[in-house]
Backbone as JSON, one array per atom type, in Angstrom:
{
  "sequence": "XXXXXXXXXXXXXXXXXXXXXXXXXXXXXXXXXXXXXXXXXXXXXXXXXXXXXXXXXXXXXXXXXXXXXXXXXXXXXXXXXXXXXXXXXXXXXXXXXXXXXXXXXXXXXXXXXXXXXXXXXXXXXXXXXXXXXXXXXXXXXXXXXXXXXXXXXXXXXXXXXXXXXXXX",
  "N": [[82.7, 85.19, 46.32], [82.19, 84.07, 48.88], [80.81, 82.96, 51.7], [78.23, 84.83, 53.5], [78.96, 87.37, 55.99], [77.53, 86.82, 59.12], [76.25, 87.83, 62.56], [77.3, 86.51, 65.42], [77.03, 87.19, 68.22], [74.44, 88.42, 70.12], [72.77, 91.33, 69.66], [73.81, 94.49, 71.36], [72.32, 95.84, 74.34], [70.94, 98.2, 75.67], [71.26, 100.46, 77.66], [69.2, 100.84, 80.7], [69.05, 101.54, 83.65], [71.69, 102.02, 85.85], [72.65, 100.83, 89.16], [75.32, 102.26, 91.02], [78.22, 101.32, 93.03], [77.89, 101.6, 96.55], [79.82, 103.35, 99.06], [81.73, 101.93, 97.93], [81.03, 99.14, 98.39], [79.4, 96.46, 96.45], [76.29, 95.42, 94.92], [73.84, 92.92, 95.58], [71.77, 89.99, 94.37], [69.39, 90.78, 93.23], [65.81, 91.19, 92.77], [63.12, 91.7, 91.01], [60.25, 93.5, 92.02], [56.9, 93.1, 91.49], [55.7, 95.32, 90.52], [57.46, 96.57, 88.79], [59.1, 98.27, 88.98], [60.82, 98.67, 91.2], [63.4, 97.57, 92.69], [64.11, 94.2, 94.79], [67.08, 94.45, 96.89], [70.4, 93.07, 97.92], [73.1, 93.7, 100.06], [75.87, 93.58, 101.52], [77.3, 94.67, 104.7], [80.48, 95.59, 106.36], [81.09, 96.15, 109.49], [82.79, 97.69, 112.4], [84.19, 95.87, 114.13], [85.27, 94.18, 112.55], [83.3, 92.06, 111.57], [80.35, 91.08, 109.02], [77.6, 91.78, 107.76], [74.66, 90.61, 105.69], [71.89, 93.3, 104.31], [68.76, 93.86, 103.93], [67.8, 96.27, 100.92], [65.99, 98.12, 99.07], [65.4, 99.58, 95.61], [64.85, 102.04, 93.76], [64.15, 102.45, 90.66], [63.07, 104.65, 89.01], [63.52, 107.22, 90.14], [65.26, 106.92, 91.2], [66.01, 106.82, 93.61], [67.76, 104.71, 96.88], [66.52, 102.37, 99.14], [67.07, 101.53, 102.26], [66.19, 98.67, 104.17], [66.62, 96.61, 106.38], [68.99, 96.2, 109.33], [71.81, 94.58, 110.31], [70.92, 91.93, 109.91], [71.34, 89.64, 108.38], [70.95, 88.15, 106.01], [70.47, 85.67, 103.56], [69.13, 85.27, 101.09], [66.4, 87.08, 99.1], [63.25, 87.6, 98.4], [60.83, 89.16, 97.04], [57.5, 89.79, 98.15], [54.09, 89.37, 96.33], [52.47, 92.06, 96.79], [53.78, 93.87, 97.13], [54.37, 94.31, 100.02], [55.96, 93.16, 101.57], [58.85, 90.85, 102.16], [60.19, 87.65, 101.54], [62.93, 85.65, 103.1], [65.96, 84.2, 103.6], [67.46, 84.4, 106.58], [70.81, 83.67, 108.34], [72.12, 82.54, 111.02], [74.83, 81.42, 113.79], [74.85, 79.55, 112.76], [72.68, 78.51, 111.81], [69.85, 78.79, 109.42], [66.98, 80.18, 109.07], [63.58, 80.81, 107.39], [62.15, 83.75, 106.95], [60.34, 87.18, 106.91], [59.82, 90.22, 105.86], [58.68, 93.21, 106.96], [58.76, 95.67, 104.73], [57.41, 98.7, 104.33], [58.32, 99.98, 106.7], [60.37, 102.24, 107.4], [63.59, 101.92, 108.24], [64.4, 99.52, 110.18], [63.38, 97.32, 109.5], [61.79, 94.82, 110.93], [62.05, 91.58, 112.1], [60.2, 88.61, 111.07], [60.29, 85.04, 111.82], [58.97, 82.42, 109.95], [59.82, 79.79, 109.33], [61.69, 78.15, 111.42], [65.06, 77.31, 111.48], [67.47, 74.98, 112.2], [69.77, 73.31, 113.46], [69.63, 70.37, 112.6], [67.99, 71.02, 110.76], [68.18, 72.74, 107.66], [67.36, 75.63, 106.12], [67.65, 77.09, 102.58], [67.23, 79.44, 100.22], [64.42, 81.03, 98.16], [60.98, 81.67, 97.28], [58.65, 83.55, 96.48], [55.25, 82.75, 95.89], [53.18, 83.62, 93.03], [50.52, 84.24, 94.16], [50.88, 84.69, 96.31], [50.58, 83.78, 98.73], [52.32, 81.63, 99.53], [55.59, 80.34, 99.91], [58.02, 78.55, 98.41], [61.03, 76.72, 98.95], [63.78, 75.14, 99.97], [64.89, 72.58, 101.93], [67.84, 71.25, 104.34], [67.49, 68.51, 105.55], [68.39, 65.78, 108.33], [70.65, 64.78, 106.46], [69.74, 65.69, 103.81], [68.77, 66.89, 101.45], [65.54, 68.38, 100.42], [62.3, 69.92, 98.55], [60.34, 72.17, 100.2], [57.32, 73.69, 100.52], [56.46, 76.83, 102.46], [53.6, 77.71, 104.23], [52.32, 81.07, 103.87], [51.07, 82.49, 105.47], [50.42, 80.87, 108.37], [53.1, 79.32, 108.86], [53.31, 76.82, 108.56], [54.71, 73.58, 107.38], [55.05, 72.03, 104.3], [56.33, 69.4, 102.78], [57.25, 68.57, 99.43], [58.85, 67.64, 97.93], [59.82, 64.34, 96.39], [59.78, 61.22, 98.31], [62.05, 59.99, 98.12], [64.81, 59.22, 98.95], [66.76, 60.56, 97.68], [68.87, 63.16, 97.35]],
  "CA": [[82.19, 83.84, 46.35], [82.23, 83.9, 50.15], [79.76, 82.93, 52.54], [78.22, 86.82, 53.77], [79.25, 87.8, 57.15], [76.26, 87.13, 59.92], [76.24, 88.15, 63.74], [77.3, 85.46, 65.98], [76.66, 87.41, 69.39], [73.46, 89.35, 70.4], [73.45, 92.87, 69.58], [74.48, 95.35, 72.6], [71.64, 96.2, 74.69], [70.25, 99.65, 75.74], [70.89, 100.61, 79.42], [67.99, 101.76, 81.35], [69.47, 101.94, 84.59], [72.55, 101.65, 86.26], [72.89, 101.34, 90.43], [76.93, 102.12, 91.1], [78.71, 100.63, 94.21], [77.95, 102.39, 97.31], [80.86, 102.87, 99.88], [82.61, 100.25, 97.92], [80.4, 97.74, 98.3], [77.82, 96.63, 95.48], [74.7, 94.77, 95.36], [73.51, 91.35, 95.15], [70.48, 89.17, 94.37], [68.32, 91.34, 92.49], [64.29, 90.49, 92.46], [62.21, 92.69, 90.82], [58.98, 93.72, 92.74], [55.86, 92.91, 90.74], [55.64, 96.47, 89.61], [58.73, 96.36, 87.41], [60.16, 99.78, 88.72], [61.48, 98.62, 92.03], [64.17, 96.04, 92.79], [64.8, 94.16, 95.71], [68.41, 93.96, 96.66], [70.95, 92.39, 98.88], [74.4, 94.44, 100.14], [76.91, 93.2, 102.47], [77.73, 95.65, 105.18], [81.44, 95.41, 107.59], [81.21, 97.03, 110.61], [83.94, 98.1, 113.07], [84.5, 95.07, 114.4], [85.35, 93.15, 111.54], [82.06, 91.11, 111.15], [80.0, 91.92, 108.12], [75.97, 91.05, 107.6], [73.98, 91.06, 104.57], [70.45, 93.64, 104.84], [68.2, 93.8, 102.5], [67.49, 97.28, 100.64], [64.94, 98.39, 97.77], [65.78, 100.61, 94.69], [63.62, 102.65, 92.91], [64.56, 103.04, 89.34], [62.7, 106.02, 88.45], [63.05, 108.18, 91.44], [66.87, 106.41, 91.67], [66.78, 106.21, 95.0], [67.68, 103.43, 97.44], [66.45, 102.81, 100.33], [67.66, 100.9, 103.54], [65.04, 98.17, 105.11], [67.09, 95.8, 107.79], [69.85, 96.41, 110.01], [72.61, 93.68, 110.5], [70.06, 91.19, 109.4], [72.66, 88.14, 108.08], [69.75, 87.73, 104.89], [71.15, 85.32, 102.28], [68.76, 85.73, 99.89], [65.29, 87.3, 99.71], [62.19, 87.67, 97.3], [59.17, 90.37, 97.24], [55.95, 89.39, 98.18], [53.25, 90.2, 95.2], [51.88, 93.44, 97.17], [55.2, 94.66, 97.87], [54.63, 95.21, 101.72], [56.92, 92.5, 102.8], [59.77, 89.94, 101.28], [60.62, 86.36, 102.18], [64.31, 85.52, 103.11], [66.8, 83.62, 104.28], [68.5, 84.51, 107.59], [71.9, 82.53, 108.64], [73.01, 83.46, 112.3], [74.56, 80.61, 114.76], [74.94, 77.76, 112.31], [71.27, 77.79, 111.47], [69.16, 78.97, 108.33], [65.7, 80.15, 108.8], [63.17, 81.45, 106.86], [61.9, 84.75, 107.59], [59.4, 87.8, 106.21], [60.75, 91.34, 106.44], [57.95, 94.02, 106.57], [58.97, 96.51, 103.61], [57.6, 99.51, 104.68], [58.97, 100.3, 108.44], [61.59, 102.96, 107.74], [65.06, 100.83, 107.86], [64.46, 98.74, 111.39], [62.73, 95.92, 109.09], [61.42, 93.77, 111.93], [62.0, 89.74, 110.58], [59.22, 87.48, 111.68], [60.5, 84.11, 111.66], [58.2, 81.7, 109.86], [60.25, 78.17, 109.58], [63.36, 78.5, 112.62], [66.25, 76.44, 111.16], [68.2, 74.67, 113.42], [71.21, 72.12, 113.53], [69.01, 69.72, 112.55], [67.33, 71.51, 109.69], [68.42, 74.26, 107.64], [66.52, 76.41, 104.73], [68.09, 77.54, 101.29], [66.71, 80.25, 98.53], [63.07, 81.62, 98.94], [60.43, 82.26, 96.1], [57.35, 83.85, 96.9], [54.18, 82.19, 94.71], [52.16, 84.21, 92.49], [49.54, 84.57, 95.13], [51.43, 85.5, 97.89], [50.01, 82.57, 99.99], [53.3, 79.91, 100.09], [57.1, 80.29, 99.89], [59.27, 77.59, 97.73], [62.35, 77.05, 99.58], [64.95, 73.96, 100.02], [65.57, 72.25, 103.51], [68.37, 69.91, 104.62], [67.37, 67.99, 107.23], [68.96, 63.91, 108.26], [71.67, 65.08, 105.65], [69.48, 65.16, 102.31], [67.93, 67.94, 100.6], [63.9, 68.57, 100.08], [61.67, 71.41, 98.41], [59.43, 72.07, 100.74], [56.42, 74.93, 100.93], [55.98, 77.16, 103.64], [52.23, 78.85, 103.9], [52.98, 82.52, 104.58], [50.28, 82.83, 107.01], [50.76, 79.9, 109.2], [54.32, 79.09, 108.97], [53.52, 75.31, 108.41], [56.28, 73.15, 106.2], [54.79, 70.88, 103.35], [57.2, 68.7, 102.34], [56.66, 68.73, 98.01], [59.47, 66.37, 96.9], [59.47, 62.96, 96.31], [60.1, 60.48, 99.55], [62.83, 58.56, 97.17], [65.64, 59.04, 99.4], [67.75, 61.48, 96.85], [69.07, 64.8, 97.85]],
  "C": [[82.15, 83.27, 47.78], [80.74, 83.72, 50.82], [79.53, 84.45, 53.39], [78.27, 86.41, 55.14], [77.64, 87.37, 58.22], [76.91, 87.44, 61.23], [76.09, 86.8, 64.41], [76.88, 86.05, 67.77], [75.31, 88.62, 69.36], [73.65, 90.7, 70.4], [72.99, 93.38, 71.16], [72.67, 95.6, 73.03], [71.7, 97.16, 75.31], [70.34, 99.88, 77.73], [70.19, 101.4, 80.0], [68.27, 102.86, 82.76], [70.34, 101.5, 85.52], [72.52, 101.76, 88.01], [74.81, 101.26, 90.52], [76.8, 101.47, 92.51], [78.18, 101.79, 95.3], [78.59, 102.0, 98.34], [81.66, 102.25, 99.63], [82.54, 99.32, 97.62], [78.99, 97.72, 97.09], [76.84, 95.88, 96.21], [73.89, 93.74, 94.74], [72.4, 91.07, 95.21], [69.36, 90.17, 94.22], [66.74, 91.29, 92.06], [63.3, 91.76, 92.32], [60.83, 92.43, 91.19], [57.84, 93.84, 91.35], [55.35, 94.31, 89.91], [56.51, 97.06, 88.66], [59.46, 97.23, 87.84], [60.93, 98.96, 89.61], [62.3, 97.3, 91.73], [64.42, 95.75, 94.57], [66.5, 93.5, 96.21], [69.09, 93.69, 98.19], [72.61, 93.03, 98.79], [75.01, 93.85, 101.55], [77.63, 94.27, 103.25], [79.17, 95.06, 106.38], [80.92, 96.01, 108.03], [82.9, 96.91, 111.83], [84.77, 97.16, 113.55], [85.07, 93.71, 113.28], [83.93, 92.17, 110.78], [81.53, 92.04, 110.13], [78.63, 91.19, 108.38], [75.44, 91.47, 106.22], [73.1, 91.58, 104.65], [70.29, 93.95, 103.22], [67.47, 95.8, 102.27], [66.56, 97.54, 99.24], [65.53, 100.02, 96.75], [64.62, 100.87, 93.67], [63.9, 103.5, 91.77], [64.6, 104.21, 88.95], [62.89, 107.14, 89.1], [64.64, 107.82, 91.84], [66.92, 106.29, 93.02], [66.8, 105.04, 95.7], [66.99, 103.74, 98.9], [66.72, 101.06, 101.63], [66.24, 99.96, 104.23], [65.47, 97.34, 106.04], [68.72, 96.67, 108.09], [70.71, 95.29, 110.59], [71.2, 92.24, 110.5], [70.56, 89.4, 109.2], [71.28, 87.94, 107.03], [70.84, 87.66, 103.93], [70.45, 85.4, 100.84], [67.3, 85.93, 100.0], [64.64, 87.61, 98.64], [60.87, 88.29, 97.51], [57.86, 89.31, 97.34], [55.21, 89.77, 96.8], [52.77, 91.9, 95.63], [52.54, 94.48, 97.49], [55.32, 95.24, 99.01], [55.57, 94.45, 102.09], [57.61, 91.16, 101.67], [59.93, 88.6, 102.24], [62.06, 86.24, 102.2], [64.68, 84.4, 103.93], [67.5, 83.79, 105.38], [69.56, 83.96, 108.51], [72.53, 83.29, 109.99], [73.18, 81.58, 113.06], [74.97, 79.23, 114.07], [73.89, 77.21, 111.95], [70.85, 78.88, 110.25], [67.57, 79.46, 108.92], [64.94, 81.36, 107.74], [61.94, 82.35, 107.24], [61.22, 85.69, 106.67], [59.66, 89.1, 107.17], [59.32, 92.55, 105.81], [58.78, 95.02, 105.88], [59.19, 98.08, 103.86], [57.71, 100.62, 106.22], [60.15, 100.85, 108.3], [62.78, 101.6, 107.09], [64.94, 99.81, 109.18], [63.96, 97.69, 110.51], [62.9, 94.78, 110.09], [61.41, 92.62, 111.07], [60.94, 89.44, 112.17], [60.06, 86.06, 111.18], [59.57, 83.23, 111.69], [57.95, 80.32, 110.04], [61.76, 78.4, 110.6], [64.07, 77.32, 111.82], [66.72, 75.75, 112.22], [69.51, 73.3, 113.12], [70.9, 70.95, 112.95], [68.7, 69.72, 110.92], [67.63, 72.83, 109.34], [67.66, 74.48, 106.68], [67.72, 76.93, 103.77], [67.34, 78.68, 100.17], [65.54, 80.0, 99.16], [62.51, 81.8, 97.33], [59.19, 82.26, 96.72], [56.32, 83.19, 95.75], [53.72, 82.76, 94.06], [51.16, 85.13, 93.14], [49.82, 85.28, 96.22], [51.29, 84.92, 99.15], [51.42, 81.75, 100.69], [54.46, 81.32, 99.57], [57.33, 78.79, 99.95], [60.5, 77.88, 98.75], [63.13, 75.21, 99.88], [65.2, 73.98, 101.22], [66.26, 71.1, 103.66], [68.12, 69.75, 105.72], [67.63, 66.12, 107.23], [69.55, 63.88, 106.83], [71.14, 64.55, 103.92], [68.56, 66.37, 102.29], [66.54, 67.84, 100.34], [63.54, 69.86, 99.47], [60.51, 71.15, 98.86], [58.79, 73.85, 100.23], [56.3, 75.34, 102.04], [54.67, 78.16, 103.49], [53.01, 79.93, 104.82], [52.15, 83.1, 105.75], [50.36, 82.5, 108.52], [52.26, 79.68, 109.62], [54.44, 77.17, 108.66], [54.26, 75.11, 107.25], [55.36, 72.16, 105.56], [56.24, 70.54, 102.59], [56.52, 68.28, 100.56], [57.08, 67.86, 97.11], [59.27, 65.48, 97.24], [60.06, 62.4, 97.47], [61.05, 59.46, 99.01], [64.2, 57.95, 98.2], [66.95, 60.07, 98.94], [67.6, 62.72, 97.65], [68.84, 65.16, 96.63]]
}
């Protein structure tokens, strides 16, 4: 005379593909590249000196391998272009933020172009490439209040998107 048993949590899901730690260290901020296989990812490297940097690396599900695209970089967080030649990011060196575009396929040297420079003044936050591949979404504090501004990926110009209310 009981009420029948149902499932209160989602059944177990099916693992496709696992990346383990490498060296130690795992791997953060995950953005899958418009073709579903690849991912782009974010690993935190020490070096000898104590200092550590974050570079950004790409994994390739099917083929498992990873592969290496910056070199002491300091990238807080970064997002594939649509064509997958090149990602938008965050780079924090100095006390400043800017946002930056890391050609893809150049070996592991991934040259950054710096599109919006940060500065003491003004820093950048989080990156999302558009659909198109034209703009980058991204968050800037600047005169101690928060905005989401656009940056065109061609130009580097800043549209300011939120409201002029005064709110962070």
């Amino acid at each position: 005379e009981d009420v029948a048993a149902r499932r209160i949590f989602p059944a177990a899901r099916d693992t496709i593909a696992t990346l383990a730690p490498m060296n130690g260290a795992g791997w953060d901020d995950p953005r899958f590249f418009s073709d579903g296989r690849r991912l782009l990812l974010l690993r935190n490297e020490t070096f000898e000196d104590g200092t550590s940097a974050r570079d950004l690396w790409i994994w390739d599900r099917e083929t498992k391998g990873v592969r290496r695209v910056t070199r002491n970089a300091a990238i807080r967080s970064a997002d594939p272009f649509p064509d997958g030649d090149k990602a938008a990011g965050i780079r924090c060196r100095a006390g400043s933020c800017d946002v930056v575009t890391a050609e893809l396929d150049r070996g592991d040297a991934g040259e950054l172009k710096v599109l919006a420079a940060g500065s003491f003044e003004a820093n950048y936050a989080g990156v999302r490439v558009s659909p198109d591949g034209k703009s980058i979404a991204t968050a800037r504090q600047q005169e101690g209040r928060w905005q989401i501004v656009t940056i065109d990926a061609s130009t580097g110009a800043v549209r300011v998107v939120s409201l002029n209310d005064g709110v962070s």
